[in-house]
XYZ file of C-alpha atoms in Angstrom:
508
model
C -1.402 -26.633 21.690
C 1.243 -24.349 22.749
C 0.257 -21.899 20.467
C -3.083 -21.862 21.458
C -2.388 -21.562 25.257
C -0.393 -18.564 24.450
C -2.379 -17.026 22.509
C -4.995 -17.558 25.166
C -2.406 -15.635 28.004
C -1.998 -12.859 25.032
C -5.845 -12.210 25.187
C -5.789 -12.185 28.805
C -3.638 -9.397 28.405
C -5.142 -7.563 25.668
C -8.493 -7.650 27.028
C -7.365 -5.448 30.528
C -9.665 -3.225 31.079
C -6.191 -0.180 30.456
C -5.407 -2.432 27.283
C -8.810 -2.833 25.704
C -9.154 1.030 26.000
C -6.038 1.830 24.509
C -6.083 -0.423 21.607
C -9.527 1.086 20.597
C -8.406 4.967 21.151
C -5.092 3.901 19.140
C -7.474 2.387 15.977
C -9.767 5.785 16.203
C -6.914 8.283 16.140
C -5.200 5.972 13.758
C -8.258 5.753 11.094
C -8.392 9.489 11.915
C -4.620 10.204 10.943
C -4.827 7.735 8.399
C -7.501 9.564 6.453
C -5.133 13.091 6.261
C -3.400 13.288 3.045
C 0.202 12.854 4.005
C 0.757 11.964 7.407
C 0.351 8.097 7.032
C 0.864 5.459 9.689
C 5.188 6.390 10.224
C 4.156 10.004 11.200
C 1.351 8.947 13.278
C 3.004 6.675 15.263
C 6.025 8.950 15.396
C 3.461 11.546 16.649
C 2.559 9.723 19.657
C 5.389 7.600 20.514
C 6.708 10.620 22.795
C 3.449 10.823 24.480
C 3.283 6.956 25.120
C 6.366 6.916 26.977
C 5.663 10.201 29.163
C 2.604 8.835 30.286
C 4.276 6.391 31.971
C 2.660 3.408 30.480
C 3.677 -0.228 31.122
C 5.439 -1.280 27.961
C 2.992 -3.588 26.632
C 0.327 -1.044 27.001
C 2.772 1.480 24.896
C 2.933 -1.078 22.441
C -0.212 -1.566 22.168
C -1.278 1.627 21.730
C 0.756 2.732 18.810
C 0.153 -0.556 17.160
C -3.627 0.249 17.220
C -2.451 3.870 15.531
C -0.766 1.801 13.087
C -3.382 -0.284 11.567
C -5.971 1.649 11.738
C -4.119 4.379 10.151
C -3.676 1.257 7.254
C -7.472 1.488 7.558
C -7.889 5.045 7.092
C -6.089 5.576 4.219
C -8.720 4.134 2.125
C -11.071 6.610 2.920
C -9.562 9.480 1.093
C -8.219 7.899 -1.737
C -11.861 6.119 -2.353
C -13.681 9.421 -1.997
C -11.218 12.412 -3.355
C -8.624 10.591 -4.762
C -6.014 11.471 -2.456
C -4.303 8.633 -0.718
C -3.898 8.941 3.020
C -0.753 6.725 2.282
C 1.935 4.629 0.221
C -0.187 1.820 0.696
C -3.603 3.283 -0.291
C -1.815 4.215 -4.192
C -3.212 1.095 -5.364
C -6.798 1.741 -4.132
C -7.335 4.702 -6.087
C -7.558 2.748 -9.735
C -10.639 1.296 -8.908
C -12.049 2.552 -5.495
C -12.240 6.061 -6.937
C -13.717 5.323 -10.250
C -16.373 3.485 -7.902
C -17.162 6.606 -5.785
C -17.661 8.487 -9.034
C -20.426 6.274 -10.477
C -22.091 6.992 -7.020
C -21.249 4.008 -5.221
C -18.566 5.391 -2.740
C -20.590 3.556 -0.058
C -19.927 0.027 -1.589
C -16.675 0.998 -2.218
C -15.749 1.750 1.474
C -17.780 -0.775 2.571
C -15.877 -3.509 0.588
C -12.311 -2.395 1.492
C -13.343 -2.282 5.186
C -14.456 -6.224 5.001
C -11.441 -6.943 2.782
C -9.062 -5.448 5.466
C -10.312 -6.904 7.904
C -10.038 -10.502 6.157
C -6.585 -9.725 4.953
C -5.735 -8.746 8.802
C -6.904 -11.832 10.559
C -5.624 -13.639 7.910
C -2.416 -12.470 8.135
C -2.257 -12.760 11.913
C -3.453 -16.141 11.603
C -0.273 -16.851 9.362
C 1.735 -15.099 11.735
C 0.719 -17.233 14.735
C 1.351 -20.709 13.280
C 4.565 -19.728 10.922
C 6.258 -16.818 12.443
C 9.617 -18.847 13.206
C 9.692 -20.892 9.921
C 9.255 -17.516 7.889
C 11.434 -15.122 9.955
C 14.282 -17.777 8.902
C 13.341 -17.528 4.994
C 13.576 -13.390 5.415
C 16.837 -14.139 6.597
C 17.666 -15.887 3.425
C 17.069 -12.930 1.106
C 19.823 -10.939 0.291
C 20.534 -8.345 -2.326
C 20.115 -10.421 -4.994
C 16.462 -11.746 -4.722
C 15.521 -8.141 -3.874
C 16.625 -7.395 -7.195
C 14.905 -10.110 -8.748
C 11.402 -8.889 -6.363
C 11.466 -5.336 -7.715
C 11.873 -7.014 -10.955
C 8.943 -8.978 -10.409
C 6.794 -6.317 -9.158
C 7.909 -4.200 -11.980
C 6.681 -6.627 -14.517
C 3.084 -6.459 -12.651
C 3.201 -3.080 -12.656
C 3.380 -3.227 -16.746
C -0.268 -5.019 -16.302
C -2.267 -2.538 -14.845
C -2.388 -0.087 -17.655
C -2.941 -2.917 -20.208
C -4.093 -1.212 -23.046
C -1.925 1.957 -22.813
C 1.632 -0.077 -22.569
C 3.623 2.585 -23.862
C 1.998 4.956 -21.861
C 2.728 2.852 -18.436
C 6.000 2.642 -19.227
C 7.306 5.822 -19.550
C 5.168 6.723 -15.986
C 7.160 4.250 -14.710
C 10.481 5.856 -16.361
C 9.126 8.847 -15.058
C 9.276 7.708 -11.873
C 12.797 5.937 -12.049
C 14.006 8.999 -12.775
C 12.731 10.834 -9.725
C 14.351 7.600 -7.739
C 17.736 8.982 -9.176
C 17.842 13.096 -7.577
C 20.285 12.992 -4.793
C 22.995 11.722 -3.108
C 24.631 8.883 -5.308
C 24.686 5.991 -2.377
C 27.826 4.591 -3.874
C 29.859 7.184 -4.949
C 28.726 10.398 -3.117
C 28.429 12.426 -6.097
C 25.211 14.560 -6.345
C 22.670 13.351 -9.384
C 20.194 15.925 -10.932
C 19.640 18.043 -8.015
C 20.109 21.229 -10.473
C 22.223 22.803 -7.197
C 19.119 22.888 -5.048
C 19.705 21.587 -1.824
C 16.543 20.714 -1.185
C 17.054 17.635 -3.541
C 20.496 16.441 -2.064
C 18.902 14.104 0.116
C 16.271 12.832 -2.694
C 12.361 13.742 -3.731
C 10.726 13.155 -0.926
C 8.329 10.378 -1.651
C 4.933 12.084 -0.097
C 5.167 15.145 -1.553
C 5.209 13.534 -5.163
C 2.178 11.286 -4.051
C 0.445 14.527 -2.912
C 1.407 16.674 -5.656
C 0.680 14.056 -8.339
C -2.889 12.935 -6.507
C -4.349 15.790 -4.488
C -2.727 18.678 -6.403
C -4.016 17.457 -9.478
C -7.033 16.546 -8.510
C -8.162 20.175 -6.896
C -6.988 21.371 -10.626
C -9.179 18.560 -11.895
C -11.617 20.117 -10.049
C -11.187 23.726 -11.067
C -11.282 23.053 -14.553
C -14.486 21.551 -14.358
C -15.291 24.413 -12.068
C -14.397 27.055 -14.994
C -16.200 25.041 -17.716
C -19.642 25.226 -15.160
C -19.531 21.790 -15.554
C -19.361 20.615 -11.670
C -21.486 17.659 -10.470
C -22.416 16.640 -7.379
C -21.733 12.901 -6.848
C -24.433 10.409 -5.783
C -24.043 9.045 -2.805
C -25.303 5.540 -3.578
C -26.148 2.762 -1.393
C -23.778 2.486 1.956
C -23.274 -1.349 2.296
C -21.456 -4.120 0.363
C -23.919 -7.415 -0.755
C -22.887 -10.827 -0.066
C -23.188 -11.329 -3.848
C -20.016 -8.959 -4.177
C -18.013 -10.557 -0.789
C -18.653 -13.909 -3.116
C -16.983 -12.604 -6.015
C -14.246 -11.610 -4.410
C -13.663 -14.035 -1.678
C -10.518 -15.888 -3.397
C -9.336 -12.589 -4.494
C -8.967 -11.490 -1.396
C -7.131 -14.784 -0.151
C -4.339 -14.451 -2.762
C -4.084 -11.527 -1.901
C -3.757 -11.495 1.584
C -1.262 -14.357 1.288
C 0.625 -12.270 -1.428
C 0.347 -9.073 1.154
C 1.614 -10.905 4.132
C 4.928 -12.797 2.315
C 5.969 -9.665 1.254
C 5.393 -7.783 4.037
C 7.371 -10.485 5.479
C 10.440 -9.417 4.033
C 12.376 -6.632 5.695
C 12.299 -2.926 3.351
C 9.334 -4.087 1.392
C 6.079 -2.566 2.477
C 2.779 -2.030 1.587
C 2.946 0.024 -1.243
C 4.883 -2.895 -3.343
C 2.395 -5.583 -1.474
C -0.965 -3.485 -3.155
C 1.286 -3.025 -6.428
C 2.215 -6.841 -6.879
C -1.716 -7.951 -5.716
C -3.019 -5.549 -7.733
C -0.833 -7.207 -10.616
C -1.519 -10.316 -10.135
C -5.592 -9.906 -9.873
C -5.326 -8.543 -13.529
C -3.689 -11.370 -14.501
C -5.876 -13.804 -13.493
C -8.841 -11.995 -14.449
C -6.998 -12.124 -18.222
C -9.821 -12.184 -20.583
C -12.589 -10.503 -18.152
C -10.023 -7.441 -16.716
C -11.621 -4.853 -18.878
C -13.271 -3.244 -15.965
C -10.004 -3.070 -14.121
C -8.875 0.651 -13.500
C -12.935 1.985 -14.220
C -14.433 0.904 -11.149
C -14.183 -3.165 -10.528
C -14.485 -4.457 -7.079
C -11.790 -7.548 -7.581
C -8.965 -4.343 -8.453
C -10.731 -2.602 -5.037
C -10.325 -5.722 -2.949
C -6.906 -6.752 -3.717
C -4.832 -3.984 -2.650
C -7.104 -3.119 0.289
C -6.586 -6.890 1.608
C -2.362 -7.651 0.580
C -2.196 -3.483 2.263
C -3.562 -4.966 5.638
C -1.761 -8.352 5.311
C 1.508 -6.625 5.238
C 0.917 -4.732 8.056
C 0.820 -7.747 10.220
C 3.393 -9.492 8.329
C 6.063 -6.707 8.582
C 5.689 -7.556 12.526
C 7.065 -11.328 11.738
C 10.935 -10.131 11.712
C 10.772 -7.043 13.988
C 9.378 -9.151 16.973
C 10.904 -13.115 16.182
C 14.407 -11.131 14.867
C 14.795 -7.464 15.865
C 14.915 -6.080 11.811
C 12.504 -3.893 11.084
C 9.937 -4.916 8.205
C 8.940 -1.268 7.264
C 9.424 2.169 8.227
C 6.253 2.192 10.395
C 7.788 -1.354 12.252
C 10.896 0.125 12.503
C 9.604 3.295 14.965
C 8.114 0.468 16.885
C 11.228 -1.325 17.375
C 12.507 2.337 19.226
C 9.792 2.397 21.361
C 11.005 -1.531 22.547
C 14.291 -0.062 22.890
C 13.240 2.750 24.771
C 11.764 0.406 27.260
C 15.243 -1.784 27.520
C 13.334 -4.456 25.604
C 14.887 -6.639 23.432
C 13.451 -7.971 19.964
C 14.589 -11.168 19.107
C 14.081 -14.933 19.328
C 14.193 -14.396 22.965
C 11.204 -12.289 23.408
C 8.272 -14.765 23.210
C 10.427 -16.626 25.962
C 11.803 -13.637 28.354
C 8.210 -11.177 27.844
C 5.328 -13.587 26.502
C 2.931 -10.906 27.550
C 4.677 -8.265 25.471
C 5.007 -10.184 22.391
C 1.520 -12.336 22.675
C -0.117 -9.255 23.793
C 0.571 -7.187 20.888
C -0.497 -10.425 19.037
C -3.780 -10.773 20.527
C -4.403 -6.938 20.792
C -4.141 -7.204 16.883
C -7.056 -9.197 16.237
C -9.232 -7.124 18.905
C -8.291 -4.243 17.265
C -8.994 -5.421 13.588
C -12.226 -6.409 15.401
C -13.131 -3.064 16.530
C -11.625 -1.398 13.218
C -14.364 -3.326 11.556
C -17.032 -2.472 13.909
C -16.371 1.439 14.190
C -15.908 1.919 10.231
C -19.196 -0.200 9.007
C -21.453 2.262 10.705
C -19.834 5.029 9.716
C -19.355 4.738 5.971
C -22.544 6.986 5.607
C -21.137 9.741 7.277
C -17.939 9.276 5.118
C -20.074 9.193 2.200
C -21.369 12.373 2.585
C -18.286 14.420 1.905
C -19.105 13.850 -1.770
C -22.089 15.854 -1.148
C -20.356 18.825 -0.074
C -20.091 21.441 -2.595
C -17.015 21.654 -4.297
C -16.845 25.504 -3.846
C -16.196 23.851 -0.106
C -14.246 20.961 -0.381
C -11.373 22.359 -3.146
C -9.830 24.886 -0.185
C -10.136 21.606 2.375
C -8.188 19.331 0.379
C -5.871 22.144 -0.076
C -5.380 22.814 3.307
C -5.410 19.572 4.409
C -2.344 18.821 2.194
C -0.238 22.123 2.432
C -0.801 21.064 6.548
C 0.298 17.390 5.749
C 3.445 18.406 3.505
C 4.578 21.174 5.723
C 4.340 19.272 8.838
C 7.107 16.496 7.257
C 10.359 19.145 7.122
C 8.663 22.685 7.774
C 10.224 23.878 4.546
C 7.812 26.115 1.899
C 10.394 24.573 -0.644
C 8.138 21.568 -0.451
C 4.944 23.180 -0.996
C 6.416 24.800 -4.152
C 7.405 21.306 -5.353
C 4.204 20.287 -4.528
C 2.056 22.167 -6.621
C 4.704 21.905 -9.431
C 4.060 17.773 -9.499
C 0.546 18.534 -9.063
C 1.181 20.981 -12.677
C 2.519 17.497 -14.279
C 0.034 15.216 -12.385
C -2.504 17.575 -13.952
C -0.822 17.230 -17.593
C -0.557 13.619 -17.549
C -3.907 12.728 -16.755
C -4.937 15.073 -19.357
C -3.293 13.016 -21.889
C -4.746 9.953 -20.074
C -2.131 8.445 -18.309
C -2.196 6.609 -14.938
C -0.418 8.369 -11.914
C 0.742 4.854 -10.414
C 2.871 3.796 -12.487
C 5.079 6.830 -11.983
C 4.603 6.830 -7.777
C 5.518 3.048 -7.772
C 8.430 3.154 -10.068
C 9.846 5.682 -7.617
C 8.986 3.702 -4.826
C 10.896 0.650 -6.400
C 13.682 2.318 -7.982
C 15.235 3.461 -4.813
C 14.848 -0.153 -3.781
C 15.714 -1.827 -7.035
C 18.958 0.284 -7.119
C 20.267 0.080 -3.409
C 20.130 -4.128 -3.650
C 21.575 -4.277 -7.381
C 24.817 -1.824 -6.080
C 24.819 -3.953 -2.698
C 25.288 -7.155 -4.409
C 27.433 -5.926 -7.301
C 29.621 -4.642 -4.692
C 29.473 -7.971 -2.898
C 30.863 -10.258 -6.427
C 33.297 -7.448 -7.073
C 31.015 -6.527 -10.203
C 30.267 -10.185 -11.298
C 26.421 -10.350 -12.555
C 26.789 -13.896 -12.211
C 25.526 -13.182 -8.341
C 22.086 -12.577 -9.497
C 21.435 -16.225 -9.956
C 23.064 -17.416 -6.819
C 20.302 -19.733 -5.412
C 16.986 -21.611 -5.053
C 14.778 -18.395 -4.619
C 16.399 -16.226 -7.369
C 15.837 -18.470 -9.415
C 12.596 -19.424 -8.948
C 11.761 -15.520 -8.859
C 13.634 -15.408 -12.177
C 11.091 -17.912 -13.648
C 8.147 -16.177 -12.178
C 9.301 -12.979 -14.096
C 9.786 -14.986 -16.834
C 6.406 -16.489 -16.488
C 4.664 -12.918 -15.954
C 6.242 -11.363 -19.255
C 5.081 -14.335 -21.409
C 2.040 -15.863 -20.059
C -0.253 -13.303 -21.108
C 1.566 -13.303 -24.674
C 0.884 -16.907 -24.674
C -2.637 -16.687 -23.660
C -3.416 -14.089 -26.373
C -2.019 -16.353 -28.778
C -3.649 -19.552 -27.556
C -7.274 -17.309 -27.908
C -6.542 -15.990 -31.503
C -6.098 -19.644 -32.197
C -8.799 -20.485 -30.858
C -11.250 -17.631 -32.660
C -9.642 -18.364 -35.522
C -10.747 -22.028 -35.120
C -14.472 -21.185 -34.513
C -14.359 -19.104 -37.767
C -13.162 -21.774 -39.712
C -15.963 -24.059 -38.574
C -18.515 -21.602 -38.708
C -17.408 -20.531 -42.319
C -17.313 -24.569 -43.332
C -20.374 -25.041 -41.871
């Protein structure tokens, strides 16, 4: 019952006249921001986090405020990605497989639609998780080290090898492609420079939005140009603009594993949304073995799963910032600042010393996922009709939009070169049909995959033997097992089973 009376003093906070206001103004600039190619939840918040504290807000307000910018930028990020193929963010990489492919066969409408009600489910679900197990999991974060990292990126990696089914070969070497891009820069353990070619743009890495720009947007707009040259442009229908209960049935346990899936990972501190979509995504595929032929062309179960483990691990990235202080992504991590610039703790202590700071935030959450869901519904049909603008119109806004996104990160034209160079290869690869994820996530991972195996080499002295140091490597050791050889198994098992039925039939 405690839980519920605080919950109940949270909502008497959220729901001040100053807080309700802010929390809806934070999810309309955040769906807003979240929608640009390139700017994302981290620069949004970043964006107003000085204006927060010179308007002299009370610190729960603050809070409040840019935690509204923060998921609804999570919400926004769909938009683009469903309709242009441009994701607003990391965690909208995953919605482009299917959600675009959707908006092509004129049903952009049911596409948005669907990821709004599938965000919203993975949100509340997610906060509902966070309310009744926040101390219990903030205490199994704390048991992951280097080592089940390792054995996580692993994992996730051999999802990632399920998305492209039938083009194996082809996945992997995006994903090489991407490993290598993980490697430019600064060498973390020795200090020695790796394939920056003497630029010194590169010494501190590729940055990781210009590749997802240049790979999606760039190549799209040349997409576009060809078809522009070959006078074969069409306008896209716009479809119906709602999602039927007959589709919210088909996916309704898709999007519970998945916003479970979303919300453990998110969970875990340096994780993030992008690997949360990638793993859901993953694991949807697998358990539609058999009837996953549609995945990648346009199915709603590939649509639903990232939009709903994105969302979950929004909420579940606040578990360790506000029961431990650690930051469980980049976005949570510029919202642990603003608590320190308001001489507020995060820790254990902070549901005991400022209950209305930490079950405010909590309670502003699910008003805002509320609103989120009431603001975006009606509005899908104005969405919708960007795919009726002329493309004549729209190439030089997606342009523009991006060269503004990119330029606004450093202020360096060296990016916007680099830019339209990836979006040269982005171009080239889908040409020859392969998928763009692959190579975005196995940069994404790589970094991560390589910081943890050098942090717990370094920690053995070198010994491997550290990789299977406990309960939870090893049981994520037998879950990449499991993923490698299950769908081997299953292949076999229905060969055997054909071949069975043609043995009868031909005896018969």
């Amino acid at each position: 019952m405690d839980v519920f009376s605080h919950l109940a003093s949270g909502f008497a906070v959220a729901l001040l006249p100053l807080n309700l206001f802010l929390v809806l103004l934070g999810c309309f600039f955040g769906t807003l921001i979240g929608s640009l190619p390139g700017i994302g939840p981290i620069n949004g918040v970043a964006i107003l986090l000085p204006l927060a504290y010179a308007l002299g807000l009370p610190p729960e307000s603050a809070l409040i405020l840019l935690a509204g910018v923060y998921y609804g930028a999570e919400y926004g990020g769909r938009i683009s990605s469903i309709l242009l193929n441009v994701p607003g963010d990391a965690g909208a990489i995953m919605t482009t497989l299917d959600g675009y492919p959707l908006s092509r066969k004129g049903e952009g409408g049911r596409a948005l639609a669907l990821s709004a009600v599938s965000s919203f489910v993975g949100s509340i679900g997610a906060l509902l998780l966070m309310v009744f197990t926040a101390p219990l999991l903030s205490q199994f974060a704390i048991k992951f080290g280097p080592s089940e990292y390792v054995w996580l990126m692993i994992f996730a990696f051999t999802c990632l090898a399920t998305m492209v089914g039938s083009r194996p070969i082809k996945t992997l070497v995006g994903v090489v492609i991407g490993l290598l891009l993980a490697t430019v820069g600064v060498d973390s353990g020795t200090g020695v420079l790796r394939f920056t070619m003497g630029i010194p743009n590169f010494f501190d890495g590729v940055d990781f939005l210009v590749v997802v720009i240049g790979m999606f947007a760039i190549s799209e707009v040349f997409v576009l140009l060809e078809s522009w040259a070959r006078n074969d442009l069409k306008i896209t229908p716009i479809g119906k603009s709602f999602v039927s209960m007959a589709d919210l049935l088909h996916v309704k346990w898709v999007v519970l594993r998945s916003t479970l899936i979303g919300f453990l990972i998110g969970v875990l501190p340096g994780t993030g949304a992008s690997i949360a979509s990638a793993v859901a995504y993953g694991t949807e595929k697998r358990f539609a073995e058999g009837h996953n032929e549609h995945f990648g062309e346009g199915d709603i179960r590939g649509l639903a799963a990232p939009e709903a483990a994105n969302n979950a691990s929004a909420a579940g990235a606040m578990v360790p910032m506000l029961t431990l202080g650690i930051p469980g992504s980049g976005t949570t991590a510029i919202l642990l600042g603003a608590l320190m610039m308001f001489n507020i703790t995060p820790g254990p202590l902070l549901f005991e010393q400022r209950p209305d700071i930490a079950w405010g935030l909590i309670a502003s959450m699910f008003v805002g996922n509320v609103a989120l869901l009431v603001m975006n519904l009606p509005m899908i049909g104005m969405f919708v009709r960007l795919l009726s603008i002329r493309q004549a119109y729209l190439v030089p806004v997606i342009v523009m939009l991006t060269f503004i996104g990119i330029y606004s990160i450093h202020g360096d034209s060296f990016d916007l070169y680099f830019m339209v160079f990836l979006g040269v290869i982005g171009f080239l690869l889908r040409k020859l049909h392969f998928s763009l994820a692959p190579v975005i996530l196995g940069l994404v991972l790589g970094k991560v995959l390589e910081e943890n195996l050098r942090r717990a080499l370094s920690i053995s002295g070198g010994d491997w033997a550290i990789l299977l140091n406990g309960p939870i490597t090893y049981g994520l050791a037998v879950a990449t097992v499991l993923a490698v050889f299950a769908p081997l198994i299953m292949s076999s098992l229905k060969r055997r089973k054909l071949l069975a039925d043609r043995a009868e039939v031909e005896e018969d």
